[in-house]
Amino acid sequence: MRWDNLRLTGTGGDDPAVPLFARGAVTRTFDTPEFKGMTFYEIQARSIINRVPAASRVPFEYTINPYRGCGHRCIYCFARKTHEYLDLDSGADFDSKIIVKVNAAELARKELASPRWGGEHVAMGTNVDCYQRAEGRYQLMRGILAALRDAANPFSILTKGTLILRDLDLLTEAADVTEVSANVSVGFVDAEIWRAVEPGTPNPRRRLETCATLNDNGIACGVLMAPILPYLTDSPAQLERTVKEIAASGATHIAPIVLHLRSGAREWWLSWLSREHPRLVPRYLELYGRGAYAPKSYQQRVTGLVKEYAERHGVGRATPAMARRLPPRREPPPPEPEQLRLL
């Protein structure tokens, strides 16, 4: 496996075994509990702003991803397959072998300043989480955010992490000069399910507190209610409980997404399911037997319930506290009185 050769000295930029990366890749391990069993491959990336293929069906065209692989270890993560492109597996390697683009901030500043760059919106956290635990050590996002701020370039962030609050100063500075928004990902609030399927993430309620803090500081933040897990978190009672807590966080909006199982994630998820909930395996094979997505009828039923509960609990409505944060409405000045004239 080609990454085993990257021991401090790295390989040359012309080596065909590492076509994605420039010279200088090294491996590191850290003797701390939060990084136990993990290996970090520090590489010099060739570029950092990525254009998303049109076939991806996402509402953005450009992304920045400073990491590949993710310590959140979400069993269902759709991005697992991308690790196979690096000759790493989509299971344990995705969770424990993290690619770190240590020159991400430098590249971002350079590419944003290029005459060819048109100032398009940049989405972050759309492949793996840019605020996973590794970010606490590498702090790549601070440099990236500073570059986006200085270029007055619009951007958005999706995260399951609470570490985004470390960079609240940069986010608010950027919001003064360009469009900035965020979403936290909270598919459910059940603590038992959370510990089982998202073992490396902060508690969902802490994520909702993060959403509230961002909104309190003028960074519009909604909730991606994803994934909704069939037969595990999709009962009406579970959905309403989650939506009610999202509403209480002051989220600007809610976007429900039912679990999808692409290659890589599919095998890892079904393996976990067969160990922990074997009775559900036949039901999942029935739902996902024809592809990565559950049937439209199922998706529509679940998302319809979420929409109903969101309206019931007032997701997106300004609470009194939010209203106090809004600047006072400026009424137009009254018209000047007409000057009396002698005829």
Coordinates of C-alpha atoms in Angstrom, one line a residue:
M1 CA 0.0 0.0 0.0
R2 CA 1.7 3.2 -1.2
W3 CA 1.1 5.2 1.9
D4 CA 3.3 2.9 3.9
N5 CA 6.3 4.3 2.0
L6 CA 5.7 7.9 3.3
R7 CA 7.9 7.8 6.3
L8 CA 9.1 11.4 7.1
T9 CA 11.2 11.7 3.9
G10 CA 8.2 11.3 1.6
T11 CA 8.3 10.8 -2.2
G12 CA 9.0 13.0 -5.1
G13 CA 6.3 15.1 -6.8
D14 CA 7.0 13.2 -10.0
D15 CA 6.4 9.8 -8.5
P16 CA 3.4 8.3 -10.4
A17 CA 2.4 6.5 -7.2
V18 CA 1.3 9.8 -5.6
P19 CA -0.2 11.8 -8.5
L20 CA -2.5 13.9 -6.4
F21 CA 0.2 15.4 -4.1
A22 CA 3.3 17.5 -4.4
R23 CA 6.6 16.7 -2.6
G24 CA 6.9 16.5 1.1
A25 CA 4.3 14.0 2.4
V26 CA 5.1 12.7 5.9
T27 CA 3.3 10.5 8.4
R28 CA 2.7 11.3 12.1
T29 CA 1.0 9.7 15.1
F30 CA 0.2 11.5 18.3
D31 CA 0.4 9.9 21.7
T32 CA -2.8 11.4 23.0
P33 CA -6.1 9.6 23.9
E34 CA -8.2 11.4 21.2
F35 CA -5.8 10.3 18.5
K36 CA -5.1 6.8 19.7
G37 CA -4.7 4.4 16.8
M38 CA -4.8 7.2 14.2
T39 CA -2.2 8.1 11.6
F40 CA -2.0 11.5 9.9
Y41 CA -0.5 11.9 6.4
E42 CA 0.7 15.4 6.0
I43 CA 0.8 16.3 2.3
Q44 CA 1.5 19.3 0.1
A45 CA -1.6 19.5 -2.0
R46 CA -1.4 20.8 -5.6
S47 CA -4.7 22.7 -5.4
I48 CA -7.4 23.3 -2.8
I49 CA -10.4 24.8 -4.5
N50 CA -12.2 21.9 -6.1
R51 CA -14.9 22.1 -8.8
V52 CA -17.8 19.8 -8.2
P53 CA -18.8 17.6 -11.1
A54 CA -22.2 18.6 -12.5
A55 CA -23.5 15.1 -12.1
S56 CA -23.2 15.4 -8.3
R57 CA -26.6 17.1 -8.0
V58 CA -25.5 19.5 -5.2
P59 CA -26.4 23.2 -4.8
F60 CA -22.8 24.4 -5.0
E61 CA -20.1 24.3 -7.5
Y62 CA -16.8 24.8 -5.6
T63 CA -15.5 23.2 -2.4
I64 CA -12.5 23.4 -0.1
N65 CA -11.6 20.2 1.8
P66 CA -8.5 20.4 3.9
Y67 CA -8.8 16.8 5.1
R68 CA -9.6 13.4 3.6
G69 CA -10.8 10.7 6.0
C70 CA -12.5 11.6 9.2
G71 CA -12.1 10.9 12.9
H72 CA -15.8 11.4 13.5
R73 CA -16.1 7.7 12.4
C74 CA -19.7 8.0 11.4
I75 CA -20.6 4.5 10.2
Y76 CA -22.9 5.7 7.4
C77 CA -20.6 8.4 6.0
F78 CA -21.2 8.7 2.2
A79 CA -17.6 9.9 1.7
R80 CA -16.0 6.6 2.7
K81 CA -15.6 5.5 -1.0
T82 CA -13.3 8.4 -1.6
H83 CA -10.6 6.8 0.5
E84 CA -10.4 3.9 -2.0
Y85 CA -9.1 6.4 -4.6
L86 CA -6.0 6.7 -2.4
D87 CA -5.4 2.9 -2.0
L88 CA -6.9 3.0 1.5
D89 CA -10.0 1.1 2.5
S90 CA -13.4 2.7 3.1
G91 CA -13.8 1.2 6.5
A92 CA -11.3 1.4 9.3
D93 CA -8.8 3.3 7.2
F94 CA -11.3 6.1 6.5
D95 CA -11.7 6.4 10.3
S96 CA -8.1 6.3 11.3
K97 CA -5.8 7.3 8.4
I98 CA -6.4 11.0 7.8
I99 CA -4.9 13.0 4.9
V100 CA -4.0 16.5 6.0
K101 CA -3.4 19.2 3.4
V102 CA -1.0 21.2 5.4
N103 CA -0.6 23.9 2.8
A104 CA -4.3 24.4 2.5
A105 CA -4.4 28.0 3.7
E106 CA -1.5 29.1 1.5
L107 CA -3.2 27.5 -1.5
A108 CA -6.5 29.1 -0.7
R109 CA -5.0 32.6 -0.5
K110 CA -3.2 32.0 -3.8
E111 CA -6.1 30.6 -5.7
L112 CA -8.6 33.2 -4.4
A113 CA -6.3 35.9 -5.7
S114 CA -5.9 34.4 -9.2
P115 CA -7.3 36.5 -12.0
R116 CA -9.1 33.4 -13.2
W117 CA -11.1 33.0 -10.0
G118 CA -14.6 34.6 -10.3
G119 CA -15.4 34.9 -6.6
E120 CA -17.9 32.1 -6.6
H121 CA -19.4 30.6 -3.4
V122 CA -17.2 28.1 -1.7
A123 CA -18.8 25.3 0.4
M124 CA -16.8 23.5 3.1
G125 CA -17.4 20.4 5.1
T126 CA -19.3 18.8 2.3
N127 CA -17.1 15.7 1.9
V128 CA -15.5 15.2 5.3
D129 CA -15.8 17.5 8.3
C130 CA -13.4 20.4 8.2
Y131 CA -13.9 20.7 12.0
Q132 CA -13.1 17.1 12.9
R133 CA -10.8 16.6 15.9
A134 CA -7.7 16.8 13.8
E135 CA -8.5 20.5 13.1
G136 CA -7.9 21.2 16.8
R137 CA -4.2 20.3 16.2
Y138 CA -3.6 21.5 12.7
Q139 CA -5.8 24.6 12.7
L140 CA -6.0 24.8 8.9
M141 CA -9.4 26.4 8.9
R142 CA -8.2 29.7 10.5
G143 CA -5.9 30.3 7.6
I144 CA -8.6 29.3 5.1
L145 CA -11.2 31.6 6.7
A146 CA -8.8 34.5 6.8
A147 CA -8.1 34.1 3.1
L148 CA -11.8 34.0 2.3
R149 CA -12.4 37.0 4.5
D150 CA -9.6 39.0 2.9
A151 CA -10.9 38.1 -0.6
A152 CA -14.5 39.0 0.5
N153 CA -15.4 35.6 -1.0
P154 CA -18.8 34.1 0.0
F155 CA -18.7 30.7 1.7
S156 CA -20.7 28.2 3.8
I157 CA -19.7 25.6 6.3
L158 CA -21.4 22.3 7.2
T159 CA -20.1 20.6 10.4
K160 CA -20.9 18.1 13.1
G161 CA -18.2 19.7 15.2
T162 CA -18.4 22.3 17.9
L163 CA -14.8 23.5 17.1
I164 CA -16.3 26.0 14.6
L165 CA -16.9 28.3 17.6
R166 CA -13.1 28.7 18.0
D167 CA -13.2 30.7 14.8
L168 CA -16.2 32.8 15.6
D169 CA -14.0 36.0 15.3
L170 CA -13.0 35.2 11.7
L171 CA -16.6 34.2 10.8
T172 CA -18.0 37.4 12.1
E173 CA -15.3 39.5 10.4
A174 CA -16.0 37.7 7.1
A175 CA -19.7 38.2 7.5
D176 CA -19.0 42.0 7.6
V177 CA -17.7 41.9 4.0
T178 CA -19.4 38.9 2.3
E179 CA -22.1 36.3 2.6
V180 CA -21.4 33.7 5.3
S181 CA -23.6 30.9 6.5
A182 CA -23.4 27.6 8.3
N183 CA -25.3 24.4 9.0
V184 CA -24.8 21.9 11.7
S185 CA -25.6 18.3 11.0
V186 CA -28.0 16.7 13.5
G187 CA -30.1 13.7 12.2
F188 CA -31.4 12.7 15.6
V189 CA -30.9 13.4 19.4
D190 CA -31.2 9.8 20.7
A191 CA -28.0 9.4 22.8
E192 CA -27.8 5.6 22.4
I193 CA -28.0 5.8 18.6
W194 CA -25.5 8.7 18.6
R195 CA -22.9 6.8 20.6
A196 CA -23.3 3.7 18.3
V197 CA -23.2 5.3 14.9
E198 CA -21.3 8.6 15.4
P199 CA -18.7 7.7 18.0
G200 CA -16.2 10.4 17.2
T201 CA -18.7 13.4 17.2
P202 CA -19.8 15.8 19.9
N203 CA -23.2 15.1 21.5
P204 CA -26.1 16.3 19.2
R205 CA -27.3 18.7 21.8
R206 CA -23.9 20.4 21.9
R207 CA -24.1 20.8 18.1
L208 CA -27.5 22.5 18.6
E209 CA -26.0 24.8 21.2
T210 CA -23.3 25.6 18.6
C211 CA -26.1 26.5 16.1
A212 CA -27.7 28.8 18.7
T213 CA -24.3 30.5 19.4
L214 CA -23.6 31.1 15.7
N215 CA -27.1 32.7 15.2
D216 CA -26.6 34.7 18.4
N217 CA -23.5 36.2 16.8
G218 CA -25.0 37.0 13.4
I219 CA -23.9 33.9 11.5
A220 CA -27.1 32.4 9.9
C221 CA -27.1 28.7 10.9
G222 CA -29.6 26.0 10.0
V223 CA -29.7 22.3 10.7
L224 CA -29.2 19.5 8.2
M225 CA -31.3 16.8 9.8
A226 CA -29.2 14.0 8.3
P227 CA -29.2 11.2 8.1
I228 CA -32.6 10.0 9.2
L229 CA -32.0 6.3 9.8
P230 CA -34.8 3.9 8.6
Y231 CA -36.2 1.8 11.5
L232 CA -33.8 3.5 14.0
T233 CA -34.6 7.2 14.1
D234 CA -37.6 7.6 11.8
S235 CA -40.6 7.0 14.0
P236 CA -43.0 10.0 14.3
A237 CA -42.2 10.4 17.9
Q238 CA -38.4 10.4 17.3
L239 CA -38.7 12.8 14.4
E240 CA -40.8 15.2 16.3
R241 CA -38.5 15.1 19.3
T242 CA -35.6 16.0 17.1
V243 CA -37.4 18.7 15.3
K244 CA -38.6 20.2 18.6
E245 CA -35.0 20.5 19.9
I246 CA -33.8 21.9 16.6
A247 CA -36.6 24.6 16.8
A248 CA -35.4 25.4 20.4
S249 CA -31.9 26.0 19.1
G250 CA -33.1 28.9 16.9
A251 CA -32.1 27.2 13.7
T252 CA -32.9 29.4 10.7
H253 CA -34.1 26.4 8.7
I254 CA -34.2 22.6 8.7
A255 CA -33.3 20.3 5.8
P256 CA -34.2 16.6 6.3
I257 CA -32.3 13.9 4.4
V258 CA -32.9 10.2 4.6
L259 CA -29.9 7.9 4.8
H260 CA -28.4 7.0 1.5
L261 CA -26.0 4.1 1.1
R262 CA -23.4 4.5 -1.7
S263 CA -20.7 2.0 -2.3
G264 CA -18.2 2.0 0.5
A265 CA -20.6 3.3 3.1
R266 CA -23.1 0.6 2.1
E267 CA -20.8 -2.3 3.0
W268 CA -19.6 -0.7 6.3
W269 CA -23.1 0.1 7.4
L270 CA -24.6 -3.3 6.6
S271 CA -21.7 -5.0 8.4
W272 CA -22.4 -2.9 11.5
L273 CA -26.2 -3.5 11.1
S274 CA -25.7 -7.3 10.9
R275 CA -23.8 -7.2 14.2
E276 CA -26.0 -4.8 16.1
H277 CA -29.4 -5.1 14.6
P278 CA -29.5 -8.3 12.5
R279 CA -33.3 -8.3 12.3
L280 CA -33.2 -5.1 10.3
V281 CA -30.9 -6.4 7.6
P282 CA -33.7 -7.8 5.4
R283 CA -35.7 -4.6 5.8
Y284 CA -32.7 -2.5 4.7
L285 CA -32.1 -4.8 1.7
E286 CA -35.7 -4.3 0.8
L287 CA -35.4 -0.5 1.1
Y288 CA -32.0 -0.2 -0.6
G289 CA -32.1 -3.3 -2.8
R290 CA -32.2 -1.2 -6.0
G291 CA -29.7 1.4 -5.3
A292 CA -28.2 3.9 -2.9
Y293 CA -31.4 5.7 -2.1
A294 CA -34.6 4.6 -0.3
P295 CA -37.8 4.7 -2.4
K296 CA -39.2 8.1 -3.1
S297 CA -42.5 7.2 -1.3
Y298 CA -40.6 6.5 1.9
Q299 CA -38.5 9.7 1.6
Q300 CA -41.6 11.8 0.9
R301 CA -43.4 10.3 3.9
V302 CA -40.5 11.0 6.3
T303 CA -39.6 14.5 5.0
G304 CA -43.4 15.4 5.0
L305 CA -43.5 14.6 8.7
V306 CA -40.4 16.7 9.4
K307 CA -42.0 19.6 7.5
E308 CA -45.2 19.3 9.5
Y309 CA -43.3 19.2 12.8
A310 CA -41.1 22.1 11.8
E311 CA -44.2 24.2 11.1
R312 CA -45.7 23.1 14.4
H313 CA -42.7 24.0 16.5
G314 CA -41.7 27.1 14.6
V315 CA -38.4 26.3 13.0
G316 CA -37.1 29.5 11.4
R317 CA -39.4 31.8 13.4
A318 CA -37.7 34.7 15.2
T319 CA -37.8 34.1 18.9
P320 CA -37.9 37.2 21.2
A321 CA -34.2 36.8 21.8
M322 CA -33.5 36.7 18.1
A323 CA -35.7 39.7 17.5
R324 CA -33.7 41.6 20.1
R325 CA -30.6 40.8 18.1
L326 CA -32.0 42.3 14.9
P327 CA -31.1 45.9 14.2
P328 CA -34.0 48.2 14.8
R329 CA -36.1 48.9 11.7
R330 CA -35.3 52.3 10.3
E331 CA -38.5 54.0 9.2
P332 CA -38.1 56.4 6.3
P333 CA -38.0 60.1 7.4
P334 CA -41.2 62.0 7.0
P335 CA -41.5 64.1 3.9
E336 CA -40.4 67.7 4.3
P337 CA -43.4 70.0 4.6
E338 CA -44.1 72.0 1.5
Q339 CA -42.8 75.6 1.7
L340 CA -45.7 78.1 1.9
R341 CA -45.7 80.4 -1.0
L342 CA -47.4 83.7 -1.6
L343 CA -49.4 83.7 -4.7

